PDB file of C-alpha atoms in Angstrom:
ATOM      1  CA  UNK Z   1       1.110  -4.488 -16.610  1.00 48.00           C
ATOM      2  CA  UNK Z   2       3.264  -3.262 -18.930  1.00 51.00           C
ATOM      3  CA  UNK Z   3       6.666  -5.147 -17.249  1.00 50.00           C
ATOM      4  CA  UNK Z   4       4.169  -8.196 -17.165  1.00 50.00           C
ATOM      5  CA  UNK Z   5       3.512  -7.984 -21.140  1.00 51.00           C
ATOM      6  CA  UNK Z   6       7.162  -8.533 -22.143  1.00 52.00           C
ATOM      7  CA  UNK Z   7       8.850 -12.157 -21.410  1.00 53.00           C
ATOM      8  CA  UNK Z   8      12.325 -11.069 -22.701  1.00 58.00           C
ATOM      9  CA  UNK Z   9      13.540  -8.494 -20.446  1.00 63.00           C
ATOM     10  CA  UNK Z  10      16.642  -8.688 -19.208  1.00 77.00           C
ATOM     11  CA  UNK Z  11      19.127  -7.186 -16.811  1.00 77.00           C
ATOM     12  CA  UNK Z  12      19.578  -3.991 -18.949  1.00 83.00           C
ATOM     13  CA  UNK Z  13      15.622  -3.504 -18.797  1.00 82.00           C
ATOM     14  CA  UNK Z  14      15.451  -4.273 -14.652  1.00 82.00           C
ATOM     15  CA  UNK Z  15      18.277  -1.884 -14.110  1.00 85.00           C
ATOM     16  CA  UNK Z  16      16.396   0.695 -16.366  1.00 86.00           C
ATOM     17  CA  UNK Z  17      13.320   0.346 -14.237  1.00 81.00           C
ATOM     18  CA  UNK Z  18      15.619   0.235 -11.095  1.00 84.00           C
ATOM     19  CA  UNK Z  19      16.890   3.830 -11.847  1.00 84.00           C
ATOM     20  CA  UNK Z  20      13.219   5.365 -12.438  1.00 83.00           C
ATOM     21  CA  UNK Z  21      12.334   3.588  -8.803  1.00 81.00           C
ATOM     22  CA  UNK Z  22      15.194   5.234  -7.164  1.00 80.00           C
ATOM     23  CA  UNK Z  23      14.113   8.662  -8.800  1.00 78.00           C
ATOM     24  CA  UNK Z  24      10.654   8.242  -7.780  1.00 79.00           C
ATOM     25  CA  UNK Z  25      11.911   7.635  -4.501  1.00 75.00           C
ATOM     26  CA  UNK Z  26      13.489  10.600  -4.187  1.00 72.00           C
ATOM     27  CA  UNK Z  27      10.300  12.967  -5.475  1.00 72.00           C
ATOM     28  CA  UNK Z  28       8.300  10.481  -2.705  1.00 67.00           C
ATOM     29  CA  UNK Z  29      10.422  11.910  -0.230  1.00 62.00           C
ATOM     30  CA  UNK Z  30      10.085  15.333  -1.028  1.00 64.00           C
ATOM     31  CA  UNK Z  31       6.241  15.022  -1.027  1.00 62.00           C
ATOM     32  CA  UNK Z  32       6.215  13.185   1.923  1.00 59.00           C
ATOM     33  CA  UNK Z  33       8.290  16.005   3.824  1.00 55.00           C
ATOM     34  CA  UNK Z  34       6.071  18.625   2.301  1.00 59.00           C
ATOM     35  CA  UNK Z  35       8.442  19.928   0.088  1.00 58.00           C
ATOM     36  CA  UNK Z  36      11.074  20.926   2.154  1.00 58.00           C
ATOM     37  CA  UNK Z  37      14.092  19.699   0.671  1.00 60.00           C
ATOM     38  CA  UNK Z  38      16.465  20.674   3.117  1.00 58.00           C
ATOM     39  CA  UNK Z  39      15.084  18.246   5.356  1.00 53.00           C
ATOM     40  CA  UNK Z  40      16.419  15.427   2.768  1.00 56.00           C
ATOM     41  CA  UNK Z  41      19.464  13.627   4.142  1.00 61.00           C
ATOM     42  CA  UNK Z  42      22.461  13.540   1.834  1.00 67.00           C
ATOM     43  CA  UNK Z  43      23.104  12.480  -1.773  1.00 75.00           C
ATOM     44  CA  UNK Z  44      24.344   8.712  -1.773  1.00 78.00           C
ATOM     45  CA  UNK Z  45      27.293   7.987  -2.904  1.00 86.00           C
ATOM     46  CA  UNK Z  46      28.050   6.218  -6.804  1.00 90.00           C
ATOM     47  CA  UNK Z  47      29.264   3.217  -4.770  1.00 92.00           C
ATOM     48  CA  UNK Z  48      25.686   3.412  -2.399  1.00 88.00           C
ATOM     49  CA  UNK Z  49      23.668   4.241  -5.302  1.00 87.00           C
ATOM     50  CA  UNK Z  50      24.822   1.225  -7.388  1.00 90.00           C
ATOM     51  CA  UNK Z  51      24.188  -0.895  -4.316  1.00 91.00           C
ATOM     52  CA  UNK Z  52      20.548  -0.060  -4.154  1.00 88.00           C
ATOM     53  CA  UNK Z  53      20.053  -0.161  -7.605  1.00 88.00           C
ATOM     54  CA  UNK Z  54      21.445  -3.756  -7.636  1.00 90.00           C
ATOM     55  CA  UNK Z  55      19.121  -4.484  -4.454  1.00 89.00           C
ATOM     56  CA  UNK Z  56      16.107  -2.907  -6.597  1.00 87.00           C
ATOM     57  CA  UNK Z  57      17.205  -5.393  -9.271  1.00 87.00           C
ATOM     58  CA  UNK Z  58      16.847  -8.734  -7.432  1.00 87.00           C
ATOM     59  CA  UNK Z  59      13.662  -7.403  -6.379  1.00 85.00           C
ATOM     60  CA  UNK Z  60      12.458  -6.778  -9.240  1.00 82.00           C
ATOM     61  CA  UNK Z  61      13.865  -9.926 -10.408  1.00 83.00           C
ATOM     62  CA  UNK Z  62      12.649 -11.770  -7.847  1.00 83.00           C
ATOM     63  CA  UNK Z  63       9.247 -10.303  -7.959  1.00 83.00           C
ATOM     64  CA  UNK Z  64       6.308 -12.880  -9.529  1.00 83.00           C
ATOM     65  CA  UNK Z  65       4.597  -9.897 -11.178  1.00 80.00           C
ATOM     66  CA  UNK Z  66       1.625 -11.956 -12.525  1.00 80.00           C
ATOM     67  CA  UNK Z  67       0.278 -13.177  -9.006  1.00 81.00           C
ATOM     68  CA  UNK Z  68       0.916  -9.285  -7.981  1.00 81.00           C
ATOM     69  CA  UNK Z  69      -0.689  -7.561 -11.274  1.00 80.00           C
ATOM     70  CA  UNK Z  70      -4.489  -7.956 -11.574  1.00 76.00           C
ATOM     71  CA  UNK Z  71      -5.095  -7.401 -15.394  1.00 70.00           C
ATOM     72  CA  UNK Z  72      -8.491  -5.156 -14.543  1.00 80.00           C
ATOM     73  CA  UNK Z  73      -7.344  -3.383 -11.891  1.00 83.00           C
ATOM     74  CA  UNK Z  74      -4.224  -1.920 -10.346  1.00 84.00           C
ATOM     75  CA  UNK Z  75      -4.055   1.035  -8.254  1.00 84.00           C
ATOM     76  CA  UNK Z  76      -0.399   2.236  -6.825  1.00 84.00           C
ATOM     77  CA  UNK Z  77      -0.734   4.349  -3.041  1.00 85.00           C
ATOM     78  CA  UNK Z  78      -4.438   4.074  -2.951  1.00 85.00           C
ATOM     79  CA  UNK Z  79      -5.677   6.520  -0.286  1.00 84.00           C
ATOM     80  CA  UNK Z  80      -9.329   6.403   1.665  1.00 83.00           C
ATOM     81  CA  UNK Z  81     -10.336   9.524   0.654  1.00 80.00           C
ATOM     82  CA  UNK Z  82     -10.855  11.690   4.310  1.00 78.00           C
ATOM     83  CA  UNK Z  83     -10.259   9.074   6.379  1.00 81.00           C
ATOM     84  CA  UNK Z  84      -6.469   9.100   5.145  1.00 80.00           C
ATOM     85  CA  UNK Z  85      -6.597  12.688   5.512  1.00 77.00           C
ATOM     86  CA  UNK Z  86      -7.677  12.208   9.406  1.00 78.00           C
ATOM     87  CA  UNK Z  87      -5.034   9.927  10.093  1.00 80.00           C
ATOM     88  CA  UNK Z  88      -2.245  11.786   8.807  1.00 76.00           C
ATOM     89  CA  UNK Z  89      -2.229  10.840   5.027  1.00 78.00           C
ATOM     90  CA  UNK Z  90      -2.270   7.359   5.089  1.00 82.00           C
ATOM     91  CA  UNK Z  91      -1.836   5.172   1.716  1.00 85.00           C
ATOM     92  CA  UNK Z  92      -1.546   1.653   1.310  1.00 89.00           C
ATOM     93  CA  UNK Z  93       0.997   0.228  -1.194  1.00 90.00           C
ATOM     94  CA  UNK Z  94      -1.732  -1.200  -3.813  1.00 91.00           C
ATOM     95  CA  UNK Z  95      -4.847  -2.747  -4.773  1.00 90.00           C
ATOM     96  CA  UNK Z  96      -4.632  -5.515  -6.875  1.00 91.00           C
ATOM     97  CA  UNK Z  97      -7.975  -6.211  -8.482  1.00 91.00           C
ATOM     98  CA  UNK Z  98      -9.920  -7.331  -5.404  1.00 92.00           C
ATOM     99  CA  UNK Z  99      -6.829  -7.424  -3.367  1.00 94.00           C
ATOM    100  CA  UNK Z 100      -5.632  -4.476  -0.751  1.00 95.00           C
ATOM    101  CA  UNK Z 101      -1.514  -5.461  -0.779  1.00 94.00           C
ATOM    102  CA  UNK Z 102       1.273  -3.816   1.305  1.00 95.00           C
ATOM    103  CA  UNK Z 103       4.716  -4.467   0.063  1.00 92.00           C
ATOM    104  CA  UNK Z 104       7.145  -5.410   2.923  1.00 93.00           C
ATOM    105  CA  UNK Z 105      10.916  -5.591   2.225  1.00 89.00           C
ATOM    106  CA  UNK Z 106      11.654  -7.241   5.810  1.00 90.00           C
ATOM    107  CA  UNK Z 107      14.669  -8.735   6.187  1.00 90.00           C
ATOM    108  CA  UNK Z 108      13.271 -11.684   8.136  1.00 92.00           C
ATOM    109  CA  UNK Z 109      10.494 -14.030   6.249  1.00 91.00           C
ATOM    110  CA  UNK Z 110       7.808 -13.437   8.978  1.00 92.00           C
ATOM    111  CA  UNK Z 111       4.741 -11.475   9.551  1.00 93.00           C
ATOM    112  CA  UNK Z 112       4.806  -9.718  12.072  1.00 94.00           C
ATOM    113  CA  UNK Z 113       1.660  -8.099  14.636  1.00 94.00           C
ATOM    114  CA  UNK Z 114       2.537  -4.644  13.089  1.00 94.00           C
ATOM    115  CA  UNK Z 115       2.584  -5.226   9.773  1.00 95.00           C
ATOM    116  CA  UNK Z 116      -0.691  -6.980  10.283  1.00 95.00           C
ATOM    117  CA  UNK Z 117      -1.760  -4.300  12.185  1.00 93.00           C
ATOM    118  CA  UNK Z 118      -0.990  -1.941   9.845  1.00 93.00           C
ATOM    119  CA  UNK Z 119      -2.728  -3.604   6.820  1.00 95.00           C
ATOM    120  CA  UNK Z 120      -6.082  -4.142   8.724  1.00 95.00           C
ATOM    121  CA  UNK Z 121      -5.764  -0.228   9.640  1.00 92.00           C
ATOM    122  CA  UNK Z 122      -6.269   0.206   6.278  1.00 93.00           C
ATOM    123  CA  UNK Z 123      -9.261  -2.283   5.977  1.00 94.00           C
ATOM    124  CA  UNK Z 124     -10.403   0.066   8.670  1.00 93.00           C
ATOM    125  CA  UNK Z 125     -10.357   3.057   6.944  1.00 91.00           C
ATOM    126  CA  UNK Z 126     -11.393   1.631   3.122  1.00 90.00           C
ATOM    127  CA  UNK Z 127     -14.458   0.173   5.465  1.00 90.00           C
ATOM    128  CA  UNK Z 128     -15.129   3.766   6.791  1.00 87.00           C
ATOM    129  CA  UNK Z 129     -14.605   5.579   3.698  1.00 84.00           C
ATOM    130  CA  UNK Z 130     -16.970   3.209   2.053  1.00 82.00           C
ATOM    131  CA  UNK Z 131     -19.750   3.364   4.445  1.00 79.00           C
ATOM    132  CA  UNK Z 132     -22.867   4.763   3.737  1.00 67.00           C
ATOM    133  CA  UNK Z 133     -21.644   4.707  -0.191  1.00 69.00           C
ATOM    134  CA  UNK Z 134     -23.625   3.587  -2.708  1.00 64.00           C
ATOM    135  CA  UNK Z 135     -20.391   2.956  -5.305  1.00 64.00           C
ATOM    136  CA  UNK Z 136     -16.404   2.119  -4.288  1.00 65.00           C
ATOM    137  CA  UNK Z 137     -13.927   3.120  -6.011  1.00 66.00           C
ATOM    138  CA  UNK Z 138     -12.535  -0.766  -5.245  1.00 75.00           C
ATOM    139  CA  UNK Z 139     -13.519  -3.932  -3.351  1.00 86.00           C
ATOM    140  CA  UNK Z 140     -11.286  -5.267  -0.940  1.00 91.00           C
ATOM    141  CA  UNK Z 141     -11.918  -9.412  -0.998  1.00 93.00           C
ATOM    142  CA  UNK Z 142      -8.282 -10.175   0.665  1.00 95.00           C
ATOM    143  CA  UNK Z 143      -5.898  -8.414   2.658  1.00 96.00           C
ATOM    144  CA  UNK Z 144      -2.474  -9.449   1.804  1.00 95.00           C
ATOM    145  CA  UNK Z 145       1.258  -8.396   2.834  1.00 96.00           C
ATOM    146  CA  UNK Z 146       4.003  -9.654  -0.120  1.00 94.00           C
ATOM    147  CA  UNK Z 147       7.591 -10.012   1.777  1.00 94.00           C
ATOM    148  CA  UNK Z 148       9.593  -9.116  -1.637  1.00 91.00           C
ATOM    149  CA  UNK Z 149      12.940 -10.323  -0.315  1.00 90.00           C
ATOM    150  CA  UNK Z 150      11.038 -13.992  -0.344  1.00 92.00           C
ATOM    151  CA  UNK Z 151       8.694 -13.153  -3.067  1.00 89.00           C
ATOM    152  CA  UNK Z 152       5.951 -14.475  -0.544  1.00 90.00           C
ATOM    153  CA  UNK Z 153       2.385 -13.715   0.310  1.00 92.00           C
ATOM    154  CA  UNK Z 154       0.697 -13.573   3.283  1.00 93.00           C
ATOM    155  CA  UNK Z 155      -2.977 -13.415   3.368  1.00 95.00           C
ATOM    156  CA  UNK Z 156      -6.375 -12.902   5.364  1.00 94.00           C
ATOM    157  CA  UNK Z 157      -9.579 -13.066   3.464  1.00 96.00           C
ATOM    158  CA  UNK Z 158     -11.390 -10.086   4.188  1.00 95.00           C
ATOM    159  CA  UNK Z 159     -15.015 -11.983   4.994  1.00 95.00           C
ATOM    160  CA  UNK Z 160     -12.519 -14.365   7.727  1.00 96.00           C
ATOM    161  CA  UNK Z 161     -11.652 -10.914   9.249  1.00 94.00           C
ATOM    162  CA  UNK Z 162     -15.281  -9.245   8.821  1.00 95.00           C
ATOM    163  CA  UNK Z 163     -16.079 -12.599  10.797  1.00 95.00           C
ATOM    164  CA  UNK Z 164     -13.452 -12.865  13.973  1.00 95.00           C
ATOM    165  CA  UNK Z 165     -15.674 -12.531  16.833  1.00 95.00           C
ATOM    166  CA  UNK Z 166     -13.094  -9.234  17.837  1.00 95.00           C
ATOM    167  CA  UNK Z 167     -13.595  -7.170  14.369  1.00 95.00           C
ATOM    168  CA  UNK Z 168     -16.774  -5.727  15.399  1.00 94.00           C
ATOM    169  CA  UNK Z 169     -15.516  -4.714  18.449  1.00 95.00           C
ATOM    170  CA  UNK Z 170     -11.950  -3.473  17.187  1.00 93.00           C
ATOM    171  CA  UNK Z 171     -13.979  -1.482  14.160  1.00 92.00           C
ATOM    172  CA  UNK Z 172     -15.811   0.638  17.339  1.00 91.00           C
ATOM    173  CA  UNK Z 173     -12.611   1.437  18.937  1.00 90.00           C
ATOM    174  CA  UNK Z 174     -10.869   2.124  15.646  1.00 88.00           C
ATOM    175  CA  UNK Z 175     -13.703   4.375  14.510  1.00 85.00           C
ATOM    176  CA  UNK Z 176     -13.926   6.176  18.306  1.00 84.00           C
ATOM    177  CA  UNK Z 177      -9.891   6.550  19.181  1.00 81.00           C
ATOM    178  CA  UNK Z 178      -8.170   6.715  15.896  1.00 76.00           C
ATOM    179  CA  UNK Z 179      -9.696   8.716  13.415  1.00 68.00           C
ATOM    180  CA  UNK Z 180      -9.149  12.185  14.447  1.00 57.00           C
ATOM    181  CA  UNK Z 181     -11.718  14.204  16.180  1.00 51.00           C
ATOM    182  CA  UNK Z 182     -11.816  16.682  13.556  1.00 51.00           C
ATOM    183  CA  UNK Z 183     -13.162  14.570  10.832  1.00 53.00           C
ATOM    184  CA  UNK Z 184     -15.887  13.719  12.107  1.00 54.00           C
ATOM    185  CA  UNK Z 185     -17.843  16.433  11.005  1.00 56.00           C
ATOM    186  CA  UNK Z 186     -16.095  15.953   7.850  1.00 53.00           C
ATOM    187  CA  UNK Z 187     -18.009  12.352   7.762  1.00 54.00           C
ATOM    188  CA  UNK Z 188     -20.994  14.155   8.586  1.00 58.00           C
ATOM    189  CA  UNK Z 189     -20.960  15.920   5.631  1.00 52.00           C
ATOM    190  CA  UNK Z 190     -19.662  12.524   3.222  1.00 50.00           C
ATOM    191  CA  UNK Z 191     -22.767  11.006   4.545  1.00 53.00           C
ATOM    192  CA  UNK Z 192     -25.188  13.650   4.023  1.00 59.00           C
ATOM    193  CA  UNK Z 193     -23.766  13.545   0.143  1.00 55.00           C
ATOM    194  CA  UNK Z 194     -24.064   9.866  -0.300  1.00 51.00           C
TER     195      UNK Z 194
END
């Protein structure tokens, strides 16, 4: 919101916020490999650093941060409370006011089955984290993937999904073969505190 606010900035202000993403990269790395930092691969070199940082700029340049931004709401890694946890941790990229959006930098302009796949897994698991709730943290409206290298959005309104004569069917499986064994005492117990 913030980066939306100001009309003016320029390159000195995108390759600012292009350094902080390539730092919080690196401490999203270390939490992602629990810590262990000898599992990180080598530093990159000046020349590889200032590559990415340029890449990071045309994103960011690129980026039409007003469609992504919802002024009420905007949530970075949102998880699904323990239905991330029985899937391994998983987070989508963001929720956009009414909008669940996972940020794609594909080198190709096309959406492809996984990355569709991936963002209705997520559906999935807001939908099972949410059952049985009587408050959300967030209503999902629209599923949508933004390919940043085209600063282009795909989207899939979440009632059109609800509605596909397969979702009902896909939600059993889902719910039966994905979400770990384990947890599903652990919904036992979400629903008995509802």
């Amino acid at each position: 919101r913030w980066y939306c606010s100001e009309k003016r900035w320029g390159v000195a202000m995108r390759r600012l916020l292009a350094d902080w993403a390539m730092l919080v990269a690196q401490v999203d790395i270390i939490y992602r490999v629990g810590g262990r930092i000898d599992r990180l691969g080598a530093e990159p070199s000046k020349e590889e650093y200032e590559a990415a940082v340029a890449e990071v700029v045309a994103l960011v340049t690129a980026t039409p941060f007003k469609h992504l931004a919802d002024a009420h709401r905007l949530t970075l890694n949102p998880t699904f409370g323990w239905c991330s946890l029985a899937v391994g941790g998983a987070d989508a990229d963001l929720i956009s006011g009414t909008r669940l959006i996972d940020l794609k930098t594909a080198s190709a302009p096309f959406l492809e089955r996984a990355m569709v796949r991936q963002l209705v897994g997520y559906f999935l698991l807001y939908r099972l984290q949410t059952e049985g709730s009587k408050k959300s943290l967030f209503t999902v409206e629209s599923l949508e993937i933004y390919l940043a290298r085209f600063a282009t959005f795909g989207r899939i309104a979440s009632a059109d999904l609800l509605g596909h004569p397969a979702f009902a069917e896909t939600e059993r499986w889902f719910r039966a073969n994905v979400v770990c064994h384990d947890s599903r005492s652990a919904l036992e117990r979400h629903r008995r505190s509802a």
